[in-house]
PDB file of C-alpha atoms in Angstrom:
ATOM      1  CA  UNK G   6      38.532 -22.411   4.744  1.00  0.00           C
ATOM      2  CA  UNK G   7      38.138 -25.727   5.887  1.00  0.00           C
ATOM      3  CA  UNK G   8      36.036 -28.656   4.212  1.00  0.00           C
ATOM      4  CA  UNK G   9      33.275 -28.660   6.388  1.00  0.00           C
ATOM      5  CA  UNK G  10      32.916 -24.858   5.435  1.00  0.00           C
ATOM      6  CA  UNK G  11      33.185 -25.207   2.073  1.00  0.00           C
ATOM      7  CA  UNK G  12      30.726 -27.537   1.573  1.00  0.00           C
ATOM      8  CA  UNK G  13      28.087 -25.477   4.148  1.00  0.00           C
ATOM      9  CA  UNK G  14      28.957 -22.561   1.740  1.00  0.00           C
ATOM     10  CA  UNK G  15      28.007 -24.513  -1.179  1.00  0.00           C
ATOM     11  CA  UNK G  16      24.834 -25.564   0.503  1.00  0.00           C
ATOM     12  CA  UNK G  17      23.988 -21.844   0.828  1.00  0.00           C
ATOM     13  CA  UNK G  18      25.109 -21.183   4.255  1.00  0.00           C
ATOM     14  CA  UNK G  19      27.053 -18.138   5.299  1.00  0.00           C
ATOM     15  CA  UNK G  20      29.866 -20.459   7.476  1.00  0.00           C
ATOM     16  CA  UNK G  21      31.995 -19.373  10.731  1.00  0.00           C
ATOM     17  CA  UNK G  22      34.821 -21.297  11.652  1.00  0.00           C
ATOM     18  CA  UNK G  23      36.197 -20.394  15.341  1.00  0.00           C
ATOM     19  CA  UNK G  24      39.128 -21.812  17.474  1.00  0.00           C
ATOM     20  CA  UNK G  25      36.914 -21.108  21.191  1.00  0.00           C
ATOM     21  CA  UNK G  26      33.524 -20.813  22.176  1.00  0.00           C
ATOM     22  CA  UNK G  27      34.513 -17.092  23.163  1.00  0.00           C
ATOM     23  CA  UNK G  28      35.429 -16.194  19.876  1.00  0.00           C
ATOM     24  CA  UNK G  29      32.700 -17.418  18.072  1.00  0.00           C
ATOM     25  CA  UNK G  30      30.297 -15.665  21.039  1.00  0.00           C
ATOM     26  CA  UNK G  31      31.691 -12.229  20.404  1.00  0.00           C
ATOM     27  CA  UNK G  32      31.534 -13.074  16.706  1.00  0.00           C
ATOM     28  CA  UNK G  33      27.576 -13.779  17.484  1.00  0.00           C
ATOM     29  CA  UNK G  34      27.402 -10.365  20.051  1.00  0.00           C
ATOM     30  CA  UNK G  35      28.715  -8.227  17.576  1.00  0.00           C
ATOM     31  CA  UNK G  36      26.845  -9.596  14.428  1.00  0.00           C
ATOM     32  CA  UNK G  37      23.558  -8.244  16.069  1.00  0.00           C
ATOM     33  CA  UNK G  38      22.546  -4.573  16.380  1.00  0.00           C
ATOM     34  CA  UNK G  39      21.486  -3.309  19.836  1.00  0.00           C
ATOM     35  CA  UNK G  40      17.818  -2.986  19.864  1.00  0.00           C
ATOM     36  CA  UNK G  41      17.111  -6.429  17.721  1.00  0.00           C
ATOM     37  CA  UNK G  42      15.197  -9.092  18.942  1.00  0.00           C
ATOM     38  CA  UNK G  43      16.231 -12.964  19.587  1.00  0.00           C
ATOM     39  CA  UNK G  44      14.467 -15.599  19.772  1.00  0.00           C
ATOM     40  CA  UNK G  45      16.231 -18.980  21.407  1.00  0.00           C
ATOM     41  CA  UNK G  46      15.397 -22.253  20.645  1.00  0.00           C
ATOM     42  CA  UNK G  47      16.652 -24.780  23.674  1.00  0.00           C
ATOM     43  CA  UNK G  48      20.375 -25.020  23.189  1.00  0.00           C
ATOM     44  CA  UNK G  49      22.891 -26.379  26.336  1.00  0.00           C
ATOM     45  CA  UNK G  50      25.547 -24.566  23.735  1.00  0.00           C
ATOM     46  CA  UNK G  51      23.639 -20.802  24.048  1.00  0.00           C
ATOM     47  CA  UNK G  52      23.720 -21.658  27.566  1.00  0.00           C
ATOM     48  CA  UNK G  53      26.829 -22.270  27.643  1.00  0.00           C
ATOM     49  CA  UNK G  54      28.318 -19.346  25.881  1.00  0.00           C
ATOM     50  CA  UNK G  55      25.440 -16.987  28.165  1.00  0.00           C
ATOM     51  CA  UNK G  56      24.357 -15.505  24.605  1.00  0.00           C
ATOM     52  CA  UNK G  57      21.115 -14.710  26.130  1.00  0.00           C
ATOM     53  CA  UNK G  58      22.554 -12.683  29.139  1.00  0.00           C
ATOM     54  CA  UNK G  59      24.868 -10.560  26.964  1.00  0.00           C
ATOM     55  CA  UNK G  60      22.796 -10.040  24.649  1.00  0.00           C
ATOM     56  CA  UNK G  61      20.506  -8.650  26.856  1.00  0.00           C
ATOM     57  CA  UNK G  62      23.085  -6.367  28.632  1.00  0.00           C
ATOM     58  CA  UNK G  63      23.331  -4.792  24.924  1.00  0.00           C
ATOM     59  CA  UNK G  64      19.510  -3.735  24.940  1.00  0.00           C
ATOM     60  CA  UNK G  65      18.411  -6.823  22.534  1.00  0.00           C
ATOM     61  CA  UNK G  66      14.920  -7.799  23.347  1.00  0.00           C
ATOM     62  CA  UNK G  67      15.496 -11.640  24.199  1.00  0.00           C
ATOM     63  CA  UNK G  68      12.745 -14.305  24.068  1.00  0.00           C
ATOM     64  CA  UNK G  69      13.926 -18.116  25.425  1.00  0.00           C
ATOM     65  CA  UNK G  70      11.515 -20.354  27.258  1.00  0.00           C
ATOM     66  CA  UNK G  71      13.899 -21.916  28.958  1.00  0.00           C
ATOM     67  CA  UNK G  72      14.204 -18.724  31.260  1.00  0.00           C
ATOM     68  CA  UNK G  73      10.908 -16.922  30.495  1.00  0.00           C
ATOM     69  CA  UNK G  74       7.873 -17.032  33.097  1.00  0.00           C
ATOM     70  CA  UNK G  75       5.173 -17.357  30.480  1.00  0.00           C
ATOM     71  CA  UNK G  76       7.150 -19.999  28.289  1.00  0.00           C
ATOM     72  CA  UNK G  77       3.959 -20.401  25.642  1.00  0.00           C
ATOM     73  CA  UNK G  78       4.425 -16.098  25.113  1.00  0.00           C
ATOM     74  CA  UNK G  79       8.189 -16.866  24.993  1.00  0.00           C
ATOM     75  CA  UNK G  80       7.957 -19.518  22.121  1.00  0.00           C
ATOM     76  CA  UNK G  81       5.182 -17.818  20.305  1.00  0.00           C
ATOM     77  CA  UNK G  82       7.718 -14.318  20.519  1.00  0.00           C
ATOM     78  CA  UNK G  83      10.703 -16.610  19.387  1.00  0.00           C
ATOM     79  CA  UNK G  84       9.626 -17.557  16.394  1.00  0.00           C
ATOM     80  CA  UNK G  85       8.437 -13.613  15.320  1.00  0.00           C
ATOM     81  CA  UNK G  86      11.924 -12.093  16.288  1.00  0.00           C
ATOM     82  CA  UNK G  87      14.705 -10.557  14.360  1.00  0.00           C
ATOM     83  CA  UNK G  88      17.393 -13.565  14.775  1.00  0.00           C
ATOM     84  CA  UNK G  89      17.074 -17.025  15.633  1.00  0.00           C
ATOM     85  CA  UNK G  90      20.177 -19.205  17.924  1.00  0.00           C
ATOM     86  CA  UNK G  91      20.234 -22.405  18.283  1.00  0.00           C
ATOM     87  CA  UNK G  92      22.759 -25.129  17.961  1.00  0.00           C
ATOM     88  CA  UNK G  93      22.243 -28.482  15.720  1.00  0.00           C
ATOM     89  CA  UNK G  94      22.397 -31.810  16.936  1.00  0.00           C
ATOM     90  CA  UNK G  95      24.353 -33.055  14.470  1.00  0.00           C
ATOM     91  CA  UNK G  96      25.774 -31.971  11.176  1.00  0.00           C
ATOM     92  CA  UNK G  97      27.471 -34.247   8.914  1.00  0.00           C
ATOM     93  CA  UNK G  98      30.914 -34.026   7.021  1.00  0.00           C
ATOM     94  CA  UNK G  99      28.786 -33.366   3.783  1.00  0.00           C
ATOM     95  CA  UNK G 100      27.249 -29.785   5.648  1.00  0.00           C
ATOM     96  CA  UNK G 101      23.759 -31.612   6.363  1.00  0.00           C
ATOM     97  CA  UNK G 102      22.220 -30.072   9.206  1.00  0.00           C
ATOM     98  CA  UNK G 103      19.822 -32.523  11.897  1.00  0.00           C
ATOM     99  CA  UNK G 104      17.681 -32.065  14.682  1.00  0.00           C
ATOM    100  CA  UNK G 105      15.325 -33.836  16.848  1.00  0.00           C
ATOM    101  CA  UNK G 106      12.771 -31.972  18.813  1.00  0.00           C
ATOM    102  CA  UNK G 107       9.986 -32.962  21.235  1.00  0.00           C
ATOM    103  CA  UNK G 108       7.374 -29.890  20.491  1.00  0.00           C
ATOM    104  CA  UNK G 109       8.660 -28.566  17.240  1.00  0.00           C
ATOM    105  CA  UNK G 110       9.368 -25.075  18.321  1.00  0.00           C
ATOM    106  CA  UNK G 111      12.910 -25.260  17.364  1.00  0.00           C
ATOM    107  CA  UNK G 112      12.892 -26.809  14.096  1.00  0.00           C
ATOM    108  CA  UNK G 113       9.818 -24.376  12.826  1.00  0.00           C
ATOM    109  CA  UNK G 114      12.039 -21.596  13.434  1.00  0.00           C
ATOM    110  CA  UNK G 115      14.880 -22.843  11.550  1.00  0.00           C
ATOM    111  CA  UNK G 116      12.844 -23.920   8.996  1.00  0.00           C
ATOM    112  CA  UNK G 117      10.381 -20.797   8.554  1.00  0.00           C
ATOM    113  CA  UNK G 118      10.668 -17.897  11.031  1.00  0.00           C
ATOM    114  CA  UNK G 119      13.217 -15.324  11.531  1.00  0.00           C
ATOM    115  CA  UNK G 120      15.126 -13.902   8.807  1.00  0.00           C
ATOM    116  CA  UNK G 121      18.401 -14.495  10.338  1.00  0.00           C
ATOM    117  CA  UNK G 122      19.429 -17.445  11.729  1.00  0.00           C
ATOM    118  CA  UNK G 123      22.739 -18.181  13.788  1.00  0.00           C
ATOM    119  CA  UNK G 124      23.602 -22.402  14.430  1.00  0.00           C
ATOM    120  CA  UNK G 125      26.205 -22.448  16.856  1.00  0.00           C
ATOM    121  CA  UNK G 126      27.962 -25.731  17.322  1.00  0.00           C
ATOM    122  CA  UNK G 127      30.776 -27.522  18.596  1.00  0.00           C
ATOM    123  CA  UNK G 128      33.271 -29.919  17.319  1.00  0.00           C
ATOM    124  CA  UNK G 129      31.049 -32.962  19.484  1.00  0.00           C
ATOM    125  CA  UNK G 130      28.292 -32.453  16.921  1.00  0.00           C
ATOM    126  CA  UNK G 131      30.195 -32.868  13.710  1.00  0.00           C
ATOM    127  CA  UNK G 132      29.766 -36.416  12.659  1.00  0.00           C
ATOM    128  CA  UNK G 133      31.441 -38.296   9.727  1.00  0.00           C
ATOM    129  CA  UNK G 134      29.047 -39.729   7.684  1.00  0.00           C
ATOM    130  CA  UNK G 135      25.516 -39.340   6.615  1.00  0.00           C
ATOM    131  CA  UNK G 136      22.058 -38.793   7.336  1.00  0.00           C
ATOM    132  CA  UNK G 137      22.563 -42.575   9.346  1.00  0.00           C
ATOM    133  CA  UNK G 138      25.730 -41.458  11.466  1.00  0.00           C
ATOM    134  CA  UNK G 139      24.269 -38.177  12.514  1.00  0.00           C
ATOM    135  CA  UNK G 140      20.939 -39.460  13.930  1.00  0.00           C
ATOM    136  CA  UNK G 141      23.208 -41.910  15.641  1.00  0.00           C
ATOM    137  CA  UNK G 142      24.937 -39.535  17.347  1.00  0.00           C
ATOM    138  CA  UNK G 143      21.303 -37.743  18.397  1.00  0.00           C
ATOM    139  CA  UNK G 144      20.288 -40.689  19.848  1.00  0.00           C
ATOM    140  CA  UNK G 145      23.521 -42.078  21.473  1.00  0.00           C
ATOM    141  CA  UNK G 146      24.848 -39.163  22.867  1.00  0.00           C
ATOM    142  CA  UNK G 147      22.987 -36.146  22.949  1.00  0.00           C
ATOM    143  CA  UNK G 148      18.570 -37.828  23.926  1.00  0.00           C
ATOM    144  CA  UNK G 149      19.775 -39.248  27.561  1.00  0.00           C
ATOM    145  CA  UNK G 150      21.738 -36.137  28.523  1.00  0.00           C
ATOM    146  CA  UNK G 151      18.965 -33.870  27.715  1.00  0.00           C
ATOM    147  CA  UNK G 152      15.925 -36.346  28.756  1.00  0.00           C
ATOM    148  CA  UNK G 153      17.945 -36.171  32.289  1.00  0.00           C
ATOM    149  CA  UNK G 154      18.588 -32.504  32.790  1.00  0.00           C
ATOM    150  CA  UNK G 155      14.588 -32.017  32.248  1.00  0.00           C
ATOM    151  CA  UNK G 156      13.702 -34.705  34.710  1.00  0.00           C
ATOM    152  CA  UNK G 157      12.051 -36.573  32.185  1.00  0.00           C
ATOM    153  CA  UNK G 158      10.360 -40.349  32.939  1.00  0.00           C
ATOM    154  CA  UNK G 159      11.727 -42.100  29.249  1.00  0.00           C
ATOM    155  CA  UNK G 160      13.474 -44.933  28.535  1.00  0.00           C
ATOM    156  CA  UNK G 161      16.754 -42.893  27.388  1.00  0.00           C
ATOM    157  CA  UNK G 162      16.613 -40.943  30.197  1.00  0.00           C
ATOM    158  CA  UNK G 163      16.941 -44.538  32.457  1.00  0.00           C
ATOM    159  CA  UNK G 164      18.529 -46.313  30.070  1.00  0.00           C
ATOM    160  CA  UNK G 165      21.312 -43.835  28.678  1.00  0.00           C
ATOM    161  CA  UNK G 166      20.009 -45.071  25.362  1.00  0.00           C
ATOM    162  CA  UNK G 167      17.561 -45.188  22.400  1.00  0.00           C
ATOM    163  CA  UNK G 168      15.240 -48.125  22.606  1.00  0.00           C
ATOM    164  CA  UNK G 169      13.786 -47.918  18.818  1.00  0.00           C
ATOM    165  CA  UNK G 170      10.948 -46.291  17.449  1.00  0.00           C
ATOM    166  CA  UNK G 171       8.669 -48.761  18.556  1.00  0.00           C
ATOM    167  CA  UNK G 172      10.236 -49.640  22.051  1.00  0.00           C
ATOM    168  CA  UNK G 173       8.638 -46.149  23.129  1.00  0.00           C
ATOM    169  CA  UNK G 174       5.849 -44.573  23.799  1.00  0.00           C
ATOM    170  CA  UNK G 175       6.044 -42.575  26.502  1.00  0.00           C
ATOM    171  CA  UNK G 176       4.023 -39.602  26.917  1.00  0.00           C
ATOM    172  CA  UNK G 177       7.246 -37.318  27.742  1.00  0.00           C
ATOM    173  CA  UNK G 178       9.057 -38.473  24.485  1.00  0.00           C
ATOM    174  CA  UNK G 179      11.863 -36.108  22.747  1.00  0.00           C
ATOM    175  CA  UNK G 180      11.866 -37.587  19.396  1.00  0.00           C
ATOM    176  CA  UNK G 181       8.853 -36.405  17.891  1.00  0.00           C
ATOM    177  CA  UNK G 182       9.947 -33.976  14.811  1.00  0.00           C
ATOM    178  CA  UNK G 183      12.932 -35.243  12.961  1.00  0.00           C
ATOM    179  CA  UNK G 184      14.674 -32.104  11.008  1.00  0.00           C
ATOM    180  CA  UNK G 185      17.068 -32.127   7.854  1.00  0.00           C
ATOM    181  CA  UNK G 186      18.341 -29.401   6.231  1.00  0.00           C
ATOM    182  CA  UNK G 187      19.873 -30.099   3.368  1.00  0.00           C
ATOM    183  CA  UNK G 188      20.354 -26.360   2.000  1.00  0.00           C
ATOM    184  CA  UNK G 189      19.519 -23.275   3.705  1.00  0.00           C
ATOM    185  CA  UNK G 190      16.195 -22.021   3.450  1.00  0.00           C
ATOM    186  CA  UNK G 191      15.422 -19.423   0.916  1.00  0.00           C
ATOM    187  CA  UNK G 192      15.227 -16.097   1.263  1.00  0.00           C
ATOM    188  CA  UNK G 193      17.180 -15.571   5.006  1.00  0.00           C
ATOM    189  CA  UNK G 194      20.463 -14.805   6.204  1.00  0.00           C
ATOM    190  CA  UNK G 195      21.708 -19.047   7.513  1.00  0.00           C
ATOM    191  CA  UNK G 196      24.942 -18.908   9.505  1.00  0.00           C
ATOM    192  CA  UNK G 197      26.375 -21.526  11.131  1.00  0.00           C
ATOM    193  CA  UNK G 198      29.335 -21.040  13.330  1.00  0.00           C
ATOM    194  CA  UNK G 199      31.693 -24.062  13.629  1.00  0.00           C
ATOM    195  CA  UNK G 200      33.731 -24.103  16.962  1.00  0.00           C
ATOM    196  CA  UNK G 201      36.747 -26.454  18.043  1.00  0.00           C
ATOM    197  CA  UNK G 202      35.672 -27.229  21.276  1.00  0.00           C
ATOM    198  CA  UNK G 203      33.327 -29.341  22.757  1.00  0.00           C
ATOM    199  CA  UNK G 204      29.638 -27.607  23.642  1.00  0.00           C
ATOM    200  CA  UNK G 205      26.550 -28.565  24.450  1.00  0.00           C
ATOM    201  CA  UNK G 206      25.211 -32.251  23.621  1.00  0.00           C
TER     202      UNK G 206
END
């Protein structure tokens, strides 16, 4: 067990530890009965891996506004279902776990919602450090990328990076909820699954 896992498990996580994306996907596949629904928060790393396609194939009902029609039905059904993926945006070398959202939807449903969670994430979104390095990260490398793919008129999205809290206000601004998660909540099944390569932002 490596470090980072131990010190996940001794924040009350149930840790993963994975050489590939694949592995950790089938890991993910077969951890979920056929028949269970899954709720998505936005994740390039879910994406990636096409979570939400297989796990559809195996008969799980799957709710993601990112590919739903009625995405307010689709984020209302996420955060009711059975599990919960999503990736973090950063997690620390002390097993902190931190993410910025623009609505909230994500970091509700992490914090309060299903009662299994699976946090899927790469070797790009460990940071070493604290709470300092790992919004860092957020806002250097992970704001622009995303502020880009969803067309969005900000000042990371031009800029490639964070002005400052008070250098915007624009009405299409990510970094409205700031989440930390120092131990997992009570009461529900936490994993996170830590993967060597490079996913997502």
């Amino acid at each position: 067990m490596s470090t980072l896992e131990e010190k996940l498990t001794g924040r009350g996580f149930i840790a993963h530890h994975f050489a590939t994306g694949e592995e950790a996907a089938r890991f993910v596949l077969e951890s979920i009965p056929a028949g269970r629904s899954v709720g998505i928060g936005g994740s390039m790393t879910v994406k990636a891996l096409r979570l939400d396609e297989r796990l559809a194939e195996k008969g799980c009902p799957v709710y993601w506004h990112w590919t739903a029609d009625n995405k307010p039905e689709a984020l209302r059904r996420a955060q009711q279902a059975d599990v919960y993926l999503s990736s973090a945006n950063a997690i620390d070398e002390a097993g902190v776990l931190y993410n910025i959202d623009g609505t909230g939807n994500r970091v509700s449903a992490l914090s309060f919602g299903p009662g299994e969670v699976f946090v899927i994430a790469g070797a790009n979104k460990r940071v070493e450090g604290g709470e300092e390095a790992a919004i860092e990260r957020i806002k250097t490398q992970a704001c622009g990328k995303n502020a880009r793919r969803l067309g969005l008129n900000t000042p990371c999205a031009r800029l490639n990076r964070c002005v400052g809290e008070g250098g915007c206000a624009s009405p299409q601004r990510m970094c409205n909820v700031v989440q930390k998660i120092e131990r997992a909540p009570g009461g529900r099944a936490f994993h996170v699954v830590l993967i060597d390569e490079t996913l997502g932002y």
